[in-house]
Coordinates of C-alpha atoms and ligand atoms in Angstrom, one line a residue:
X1 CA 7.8 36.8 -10.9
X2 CA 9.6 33.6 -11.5
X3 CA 12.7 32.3 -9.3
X4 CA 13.5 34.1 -6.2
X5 CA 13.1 33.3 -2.5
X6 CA 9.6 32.6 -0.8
X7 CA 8.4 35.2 0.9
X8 CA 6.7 35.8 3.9
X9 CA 3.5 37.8 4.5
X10 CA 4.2 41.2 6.1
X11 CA 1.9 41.7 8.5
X12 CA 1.3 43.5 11.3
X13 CA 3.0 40.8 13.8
X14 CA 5.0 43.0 16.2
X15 CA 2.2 45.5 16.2
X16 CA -0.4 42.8 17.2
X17 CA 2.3 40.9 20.0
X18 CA 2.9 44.3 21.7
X19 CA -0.8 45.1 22.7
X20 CA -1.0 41.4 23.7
X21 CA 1.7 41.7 25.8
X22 CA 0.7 45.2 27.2
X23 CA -3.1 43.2 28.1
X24 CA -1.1 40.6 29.6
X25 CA 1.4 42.9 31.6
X26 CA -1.9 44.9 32.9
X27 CA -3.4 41.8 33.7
X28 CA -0.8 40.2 35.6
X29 CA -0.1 43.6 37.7
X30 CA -3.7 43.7 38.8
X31 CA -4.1 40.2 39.5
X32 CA -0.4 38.6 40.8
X33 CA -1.5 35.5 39.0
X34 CA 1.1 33.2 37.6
X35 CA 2.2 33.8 34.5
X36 CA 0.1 32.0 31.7
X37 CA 1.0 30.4 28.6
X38 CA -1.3 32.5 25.5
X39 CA -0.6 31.2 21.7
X40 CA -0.8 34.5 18.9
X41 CA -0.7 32.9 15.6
X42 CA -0.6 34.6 12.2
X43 CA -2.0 32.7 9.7
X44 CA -1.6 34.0 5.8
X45 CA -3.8 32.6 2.9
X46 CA -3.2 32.9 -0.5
X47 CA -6.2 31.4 -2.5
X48 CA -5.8 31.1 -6.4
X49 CA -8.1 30.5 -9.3
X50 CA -7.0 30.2 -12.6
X51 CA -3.1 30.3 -12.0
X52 CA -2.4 33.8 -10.9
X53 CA -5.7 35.7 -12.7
X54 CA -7.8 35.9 -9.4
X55 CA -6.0 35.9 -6.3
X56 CA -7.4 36.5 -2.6
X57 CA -5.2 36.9 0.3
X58 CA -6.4 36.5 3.6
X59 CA -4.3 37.2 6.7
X60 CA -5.7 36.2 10.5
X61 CA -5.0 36.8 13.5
X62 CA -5.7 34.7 16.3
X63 CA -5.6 34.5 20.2
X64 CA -5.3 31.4 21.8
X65 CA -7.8 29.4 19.7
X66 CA -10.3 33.0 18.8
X67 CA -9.5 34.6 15.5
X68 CA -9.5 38.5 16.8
X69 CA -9.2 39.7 13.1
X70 CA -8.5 39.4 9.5
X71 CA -7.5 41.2 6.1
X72 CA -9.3 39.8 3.7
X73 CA -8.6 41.7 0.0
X74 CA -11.5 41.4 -1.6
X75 CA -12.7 43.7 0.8
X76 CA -9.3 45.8 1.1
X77 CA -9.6 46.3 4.9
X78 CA -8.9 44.8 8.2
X79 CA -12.3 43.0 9.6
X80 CA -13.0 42.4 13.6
X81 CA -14.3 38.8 14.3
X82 CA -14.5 39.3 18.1
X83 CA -15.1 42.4 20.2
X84 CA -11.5 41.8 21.4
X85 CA -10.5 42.3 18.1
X86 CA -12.1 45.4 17.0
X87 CA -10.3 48.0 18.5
X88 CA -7.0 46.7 16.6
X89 CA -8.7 46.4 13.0
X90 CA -10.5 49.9 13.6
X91 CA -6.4 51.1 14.6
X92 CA -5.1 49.7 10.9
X93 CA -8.0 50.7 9.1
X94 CA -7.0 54.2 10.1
X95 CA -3.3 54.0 9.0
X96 CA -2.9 54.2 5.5
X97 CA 0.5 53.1 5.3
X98 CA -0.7 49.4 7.2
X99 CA -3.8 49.4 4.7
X100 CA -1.5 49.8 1.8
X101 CA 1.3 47.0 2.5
X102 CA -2.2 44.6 3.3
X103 CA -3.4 45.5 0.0
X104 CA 0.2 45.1 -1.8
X105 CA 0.7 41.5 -0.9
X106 CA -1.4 39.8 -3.4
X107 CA 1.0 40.8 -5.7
X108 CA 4.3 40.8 -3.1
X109 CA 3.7 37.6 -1.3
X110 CA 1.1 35.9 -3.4
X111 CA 2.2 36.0 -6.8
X112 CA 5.7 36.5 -6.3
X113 CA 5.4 32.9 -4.5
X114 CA 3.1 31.2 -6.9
X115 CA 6.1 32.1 -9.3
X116 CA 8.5 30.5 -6.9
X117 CA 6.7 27.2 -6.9
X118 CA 6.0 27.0 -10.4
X119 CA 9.8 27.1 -10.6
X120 CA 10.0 24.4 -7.9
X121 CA 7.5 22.3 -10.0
X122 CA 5.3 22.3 -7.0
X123 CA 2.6 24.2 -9.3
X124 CA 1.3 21.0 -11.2
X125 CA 2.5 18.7 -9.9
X126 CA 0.0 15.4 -10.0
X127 CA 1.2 11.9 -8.2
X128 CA -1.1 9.0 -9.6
X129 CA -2.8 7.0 -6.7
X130 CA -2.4 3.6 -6.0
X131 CA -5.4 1.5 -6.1
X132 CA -5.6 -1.6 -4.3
X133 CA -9.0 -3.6 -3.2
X134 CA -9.3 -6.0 0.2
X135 CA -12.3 -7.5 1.6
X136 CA -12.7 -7.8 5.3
X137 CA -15.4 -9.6 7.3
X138 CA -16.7 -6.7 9.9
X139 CA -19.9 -5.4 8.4
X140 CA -22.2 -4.1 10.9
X141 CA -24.6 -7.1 9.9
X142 CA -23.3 -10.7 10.9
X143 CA -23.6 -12.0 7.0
X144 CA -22.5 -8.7 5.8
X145 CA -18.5 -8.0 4.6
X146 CA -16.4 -5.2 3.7
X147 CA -14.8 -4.1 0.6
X148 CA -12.1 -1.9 1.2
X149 CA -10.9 0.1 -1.5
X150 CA -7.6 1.6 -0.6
X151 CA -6.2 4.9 -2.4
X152 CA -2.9 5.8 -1.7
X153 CA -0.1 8.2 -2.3
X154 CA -1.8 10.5 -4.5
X155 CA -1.3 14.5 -5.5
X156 CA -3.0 16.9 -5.7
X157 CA -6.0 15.8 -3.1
X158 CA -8.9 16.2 -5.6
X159 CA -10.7 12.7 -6.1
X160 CA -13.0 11.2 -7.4
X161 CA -13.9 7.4 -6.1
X162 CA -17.0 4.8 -7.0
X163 CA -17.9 1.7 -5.9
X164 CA -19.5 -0.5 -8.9
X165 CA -21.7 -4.0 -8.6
X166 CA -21.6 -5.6 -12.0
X167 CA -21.0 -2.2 -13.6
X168 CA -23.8 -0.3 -11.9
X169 CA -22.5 2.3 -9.5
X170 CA -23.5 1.8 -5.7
X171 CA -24.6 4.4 -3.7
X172 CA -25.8 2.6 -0.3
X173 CA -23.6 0.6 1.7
X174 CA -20.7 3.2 0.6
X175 CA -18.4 5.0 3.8
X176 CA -15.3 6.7 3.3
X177 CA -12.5 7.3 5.8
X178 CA -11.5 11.7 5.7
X179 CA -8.8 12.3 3.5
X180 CA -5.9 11.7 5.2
X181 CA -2.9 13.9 4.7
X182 CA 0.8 12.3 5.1
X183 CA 2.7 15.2 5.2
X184 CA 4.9 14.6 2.4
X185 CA 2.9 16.0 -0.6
X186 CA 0.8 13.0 -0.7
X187 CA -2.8 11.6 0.1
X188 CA -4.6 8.7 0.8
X189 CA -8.4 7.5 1.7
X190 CA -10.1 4.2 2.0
X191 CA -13.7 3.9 0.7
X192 CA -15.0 0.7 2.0
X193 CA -18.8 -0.7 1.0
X194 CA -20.7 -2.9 2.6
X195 CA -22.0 -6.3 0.6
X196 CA -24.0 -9.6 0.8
X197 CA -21.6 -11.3 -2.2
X198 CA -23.2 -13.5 -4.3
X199 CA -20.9 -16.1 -6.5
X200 CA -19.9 -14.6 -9.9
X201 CA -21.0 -10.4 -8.5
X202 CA -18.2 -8.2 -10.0
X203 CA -17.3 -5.7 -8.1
X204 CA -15.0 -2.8 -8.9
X205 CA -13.5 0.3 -7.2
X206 CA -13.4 3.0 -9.9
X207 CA -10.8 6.1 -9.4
X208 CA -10.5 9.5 -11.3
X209 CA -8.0 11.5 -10.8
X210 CA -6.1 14.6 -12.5
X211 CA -3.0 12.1 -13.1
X212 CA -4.5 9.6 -15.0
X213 CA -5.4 9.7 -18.3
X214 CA -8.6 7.6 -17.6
X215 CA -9.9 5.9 -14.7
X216 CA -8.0 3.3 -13.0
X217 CA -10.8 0.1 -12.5
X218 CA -9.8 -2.6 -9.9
X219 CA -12.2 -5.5 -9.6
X220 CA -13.1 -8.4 -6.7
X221 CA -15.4 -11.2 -7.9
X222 CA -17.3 -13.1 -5.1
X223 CA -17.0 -16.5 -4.7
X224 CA -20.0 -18.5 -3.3
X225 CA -19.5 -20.5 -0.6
X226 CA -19.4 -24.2 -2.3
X227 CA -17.0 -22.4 -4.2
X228 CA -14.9 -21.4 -1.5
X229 CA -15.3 -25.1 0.0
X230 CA -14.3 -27.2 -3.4
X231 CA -11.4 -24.5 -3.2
X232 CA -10.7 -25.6 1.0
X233 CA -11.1 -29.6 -0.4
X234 CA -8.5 -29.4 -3.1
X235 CA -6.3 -27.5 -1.0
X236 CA -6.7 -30.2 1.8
X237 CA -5.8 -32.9 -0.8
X238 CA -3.1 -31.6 -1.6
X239 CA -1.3 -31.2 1.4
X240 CA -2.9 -35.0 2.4
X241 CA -0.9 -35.7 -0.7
X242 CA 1.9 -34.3 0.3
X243 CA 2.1 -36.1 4.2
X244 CA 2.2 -39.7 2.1
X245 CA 4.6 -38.4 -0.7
X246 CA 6.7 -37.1 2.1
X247 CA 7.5 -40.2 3.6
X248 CA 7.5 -42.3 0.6
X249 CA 10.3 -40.2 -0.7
X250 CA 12.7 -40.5 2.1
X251 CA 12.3 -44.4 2.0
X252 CA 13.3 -44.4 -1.3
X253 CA 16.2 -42.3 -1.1
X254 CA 18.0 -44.6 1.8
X255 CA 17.0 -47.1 0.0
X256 CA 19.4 -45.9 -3.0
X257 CA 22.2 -45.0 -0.8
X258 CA 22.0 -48.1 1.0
X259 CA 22.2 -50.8 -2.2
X260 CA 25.7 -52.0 -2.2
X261 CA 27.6 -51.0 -5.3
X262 CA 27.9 -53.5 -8.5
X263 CA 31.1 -55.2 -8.7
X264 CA 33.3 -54.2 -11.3
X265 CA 32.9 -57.9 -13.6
X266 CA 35.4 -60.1 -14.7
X267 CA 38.6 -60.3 -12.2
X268 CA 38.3 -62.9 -9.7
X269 CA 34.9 -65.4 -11.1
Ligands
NAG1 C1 -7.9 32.1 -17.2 O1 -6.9 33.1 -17.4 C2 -6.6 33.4 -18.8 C3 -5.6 34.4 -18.8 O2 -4.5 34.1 -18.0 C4 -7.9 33.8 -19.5 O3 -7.6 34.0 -20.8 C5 -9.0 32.7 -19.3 O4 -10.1 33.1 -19.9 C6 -9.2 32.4 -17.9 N1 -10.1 31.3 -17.7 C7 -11.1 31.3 -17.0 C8 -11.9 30.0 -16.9 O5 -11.4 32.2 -16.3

């Protein structure tokens, strides 16, 4: 194990595309329909606990959108999920030389690749998420808001996410957005909770994750109304401030340009 190329599964592709081909061919010559589209999808799993000390490889077949069959080695043999399927895992179970490629690629495919991506650093790697807290007004009650906790950019997907009121953790009130995947080796997920603020509540968004060394803690403290209002009034003043400063200002700076400039003393008087 170690470097190398990554490896597909070798399964029994061409054998499975031929008799779906040879259905189809049947099909059409009985019928004279128009050709239709069919998706066959191969679909190889390798599943690993504890590095490379238990490994399970699963390899599917599937038809359209119906899993026909699988190899699953744990159990070592080919296993029909649909009557269509049975008559091909009954046809591999029966070759010996099929049966013992399946039960090889534990070690050819899955190991040998876990090897290749601990090489790659892809084995271990950890991203630490970004934690970032919002509120929003659209609870389903009128008088109700939204926290939003937002968690992005994180690897591996594993997470671990609380909503806290003044240090206790909150359980109602508490919806989560699915895990969303980006695609590029990171995730994200919003947990949002639902909460009637009262001035001086602490609340804080919580995250564990493998990354971190301890949880990261990002708090929101409610402001009470008045609050929010003596807030609006000094803002207001301000800017009223600022409309007769404004003004004021200008006048005086014409005012400066426009003095005449002292004589130099002393020549004529
Ligand atoms: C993981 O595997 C190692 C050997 O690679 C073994 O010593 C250890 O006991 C295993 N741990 C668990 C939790 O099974």
């Amino acid at each position: 194990m170690g470097a190398g190329r990554i490896l597909g599964a070798g399964s029994c592709w061409a054998g499975a595309l031929l008799v779906t081909l040879m259905v189809l061919r049947t099909h059409l010559a009985h019928c004279m329909e128009r050709p239709r589209r069919v998706v066959f999808q191969g679909k190889s799993d390798c599943l690993f606990t504890n590095g490379t000390e238990r490994v399970r490889f699963l390899d599917r077949y599937i038809y359209n959108r119906q899993q026909l069959l699988h190899f699953d080695s744990d159990l070592g043999v080919y296993v029909a999920d649909t009557e269509l399927g049975r008559p091909q895992a009954e046809h591999w179970n029966k070759d010996q030389a099929i049966l013992a490629q399946a039960r090889a690629e534990v070690d050819r495919f899955c190991r040998h690749n876990y090897g290749v991506a601990q090489t790659g650093k892809m084995v271990g790697r950890t991203v630490q998420p970004k934690v970032k807290v919002s509120p929003t007004k659209s609870g389903s009650q009128p008088h109700s808001h939204l926290l939003v906790c937002s968690v992005t950019g994180f690897y591996p997907s594993g997470i671990e996410i609380k909503w806290l009121k003044n240090g206790q953790e909150q359980t109602a009130g508490v919806v989560s957005t699915e895990l969303l995947q980006n695609g590029d080796w990171t995730f994200q997920i919003l947990v949002m909770l639902e909460m009637s603020p009262q001035r001086g509540d602490i609340y804080t968004c919580q995250v564990e994750h493998i990354s971190l060394q301890g949880p990261i803690a990002v708090h929101w403290e409610a402001q009470s109304d008045s609050a929010r209002s003596k807030m609006l009034t000094g803002v207001g003043g301000f800017v009223l401030g600022l409309i007769f400063l404004a003004p004021g200002l200008l006048i005086y700076l014409k005012n400066k340009k426009g003095r005449p400039v002292p004589q130099p003393a002393g020549l004529l008087s």
